[in-house]
């Protein structure tokens, strides 16, 4: 379909591939070609495509009840919340429909906690350069990348962005109006930059010392992706609020904002709402996703197979002049290259492997959490071959 003919706003630089069927790690296009999927709909289909247990639960729910309204008790939503709180090691959950919306809820909760519970005029959120927090007005303002802000002025007040890995920059930015610091444990869209563990602990300590909240955006890193239920578990830090979306329901649209018990006091009846948050359908998909991940120990699996993928890539690409660094956490892996990687993404696709970039120069690999060793090997071979052909390794 040409751009002019399409009835869609052309907000996505779409690749002409039309994917029509998926199973596990594999996708098929409308011409019958098969692809190994190492992007998982951008960290969404963490259980692979069309996972049977989630599908069965959704079908059962479709025949029972789709939607009632949050003006009633929704038993499935209660169950989804208690399961999520358990695996998240946190206390309270607000369900919504996307990552941006979960971050909006986090920002609103931080402000409301100070303004209604503490009686303090705190509202400002400190975020990091290279971060990504979403595309709504508040979350694009929170995002530490100018490209998402162009043409959308005026931006909402109350956000300040500081350079990452500079604890003094945060210290200097904190003032009497600061409500929270908001971070990603691995800056994913920004180029797959895991935060240095010591820096992450310093941020946590600074938040405690200053009496402000720590918000962690786990929209991409959560739900087992980085080898723990949530990336901050691997870092051993304890945020006041964190957010989740992408992998939460295996591809059914859903998001959640998760917080500590003392914050319940700030989000009272009528303070925040969304029509579709935690419907019986979404909740069924969330419950089935969590149960499947528990049964098959998928976070542990992501740590293991992610380590294997990282090792194989590092060994295979070692000394390649086009590759600057291979980094990441669990199954969120970036290969930083010397030049833009757009061509390599297309070359991979022509060889039957789907992956995506993160910023101009970084190849990002996001396979599903069931990916096999054999599939890992196939992906490494294809990624390495497209890189090696880009810059032929000098002959010995
Ligand atoms: C994708 C993403 C978002 C935005 O999520 P949407 O569901 O697209 O609104 C926010 N934060 C991070 C870290 C993300 O990766």
XYZ file of C-alpha atoms in Angstrom, residues 247-391:
145
model
C 5.383 -7.528 28.076
C 2.681 -7.521 30.744
C -0.018 -9.335 28.760
C 1.883 -11.019 25.902
C 0.572 -8.563 23.308
C -2.849 -7.753 24.675
C -2.681 -3.984 25.293
C -2.222 -3.246 28.993
C -0.061 -1.326 31.415
C 0.294 -0.897 35.155
C 1.690 1.539 37.669
C 2.957 -0.195 40.792
C 3.730 1.473 44.096
C 4.451 1.037 47.766
C 1.650 0.726 50.312
C 2.076 4.200 51.822
C 1.210 5.753 48.437
C -2.311 4.273 48.490
C -3.318 7.246 50.578
C -2.580 9.612 47.665
C -4.668 7.841 45.009
C -8.120 7.971 46.554
C -11.490 7.445 44.823
C -11.945 9.872 41.947
C -8.287 10.976 41.809
C -7.284 8.985 38.728
C -9.070 6.711 36.266
C -9.127 5.161 32.827
C -12.077 3.437 31.143
C -10.247 0.387 29.870
C -7.812 -0.170 32.752
C -7.826 -3.779 33.933
C -10.862 -5.065 32.048
C -11.711 -8.730 32.577
C -10.097 -9.459 29.183
C -6.858 -7.584 29.869
C -6.698 -9.019 33.393
C -7.078 -12.577 32.086
C -4.174 -12.020 29.699
C -2.060 -10.554 32.529
C -2.851 -13.446 34.908
C -2.086 -16.067 32.267
C 1.149 -14.299 31.320
C 2.370 -14.173 34.940
C 1.373 -17.796 35.645
C 3.140 -19.015 32.515
C 6.262 -17.059 33.457
C 6.205 -18.549 36.973
C 5.650 -22.121 35.780
C 8.427 -21.949 33.228
C 10.742 -19.752 35.339
C 11.119 -17.341 32.447
C 13.009 -14.545 34.220
C 15.744 -17.053 35.166
C 15.646 -18.385 31.635
C 16.103 -14.875 30.221
C 19.174 -14.402 32.422
C 20.678 -17.674 31.255
C 19.933 -17.531 27.549
C 20.658 -13.797 27.519
C 24.111 -14.551 28.910
C 24.617 -17.126 26.179
C 23.519 -14.688 23.442
C 25.811 -11.992 24.838
C 28.803 -14.388 24.990
C 28.272 -15.643 21.476
C 27.949 -12.107 20.095
C 31.032 -10.878 21.936
C 33.134 -13.810 20.784
C 31.938 -13.658 17.203
C 32.208 -9.878 16.853
C 35.442 -9.484 18.829
C 37.904 -7.326 16.921
C 35.391 -6.333 14.255
C 36.251 -2.712 13.399
C 32.591 -1.825 12.821
C 31.529 -2.922 16.321
C 32.237 -0.616 19.250
C 30.515 -2.484 22.073
C 28.110 -5.308 22.833
C 26.132 -4.543 26.012
C 22.820 -5.148 27.723
C 21.080 -7.093 30.434
C 19.312 -10.445 30.042
C 17.522 -10.526 26.705
C 17.806 -6.788 26.040
C 21.020 -6.547 24.078
C 22.576 -3.738 22.077
C 25.403 -3.852 19.555
C 26.844 -0.379 19.181
C 28.292 0.142 15.730
C 30.553 2.793 14.248
C 27.897 3.994 11.799
C 24.103 4.024 11.363
C 22.614 0.529 11.273
C 19.447 1.071 9.210
C 20.881 -0.857 6.242
C 21.877 -3.750 8.485
C 18.341 -4.067 9.809
C 17.107 -4.441 6.213
C 19.907 -6.850 5.308
C 19.001 -9.015 8.332
C 15.385 -9.017 7.276
C 16.329 -10.221 3.799
C 18.077 -13.144 5.480
C 15.072 -13.941 7.598
C 15.953 -12.251 10.892
C 13.960 -9.376 12.380
C 15.662 -6.952 14.748
C 15.509 -3.237 15.385
C 17.780 -0.288 16.088
C 17.988 1.782 19.285
C 19.149 5.224 18.288
C 20.967 5.466 14.942
C 24.030 3.304 15.632
C 22.828 0.527 17.892
C 21.374 -2.819 16.841
C 18.880 -3.995 19.475
C 18.055 -7.661 19.999
C 14.881 -8.575 21.910
C 14.040 -12.245 21.374
C 11.217 -13.889 23.296
C 12.037 -15.509 26.636
C 11.581 -19.060 25.280
C 14.143 -18.532 22.499
C 16.183 -21.713 22.008
C 19.958 -22.118 21.822
C 19.578 -23.115 18.203
C 17.614 -19.960 17.401
C 20.218 -17.893 19.263
C 22.915 -19.448 17.092
C 20.952 -18.733 13.909
C 20.457 -15.105 14.926
C 24.125 -14.638 15.859
C 25.163 -16.045 12.478
C 22.869 -13.679 10.572
C 23.674 -10.573 12.625
C 27.398 -11.271 12.399
C 27.238 -11.937 8.665
C 25.450 -8.662 7.879
C 27.956 -6.771 10.055
C 30.946 -8.606 8.568
C 29.779 -7.852 5.041
C 29.388 -4.188 5.905
C 33.065 -3.957 6.813
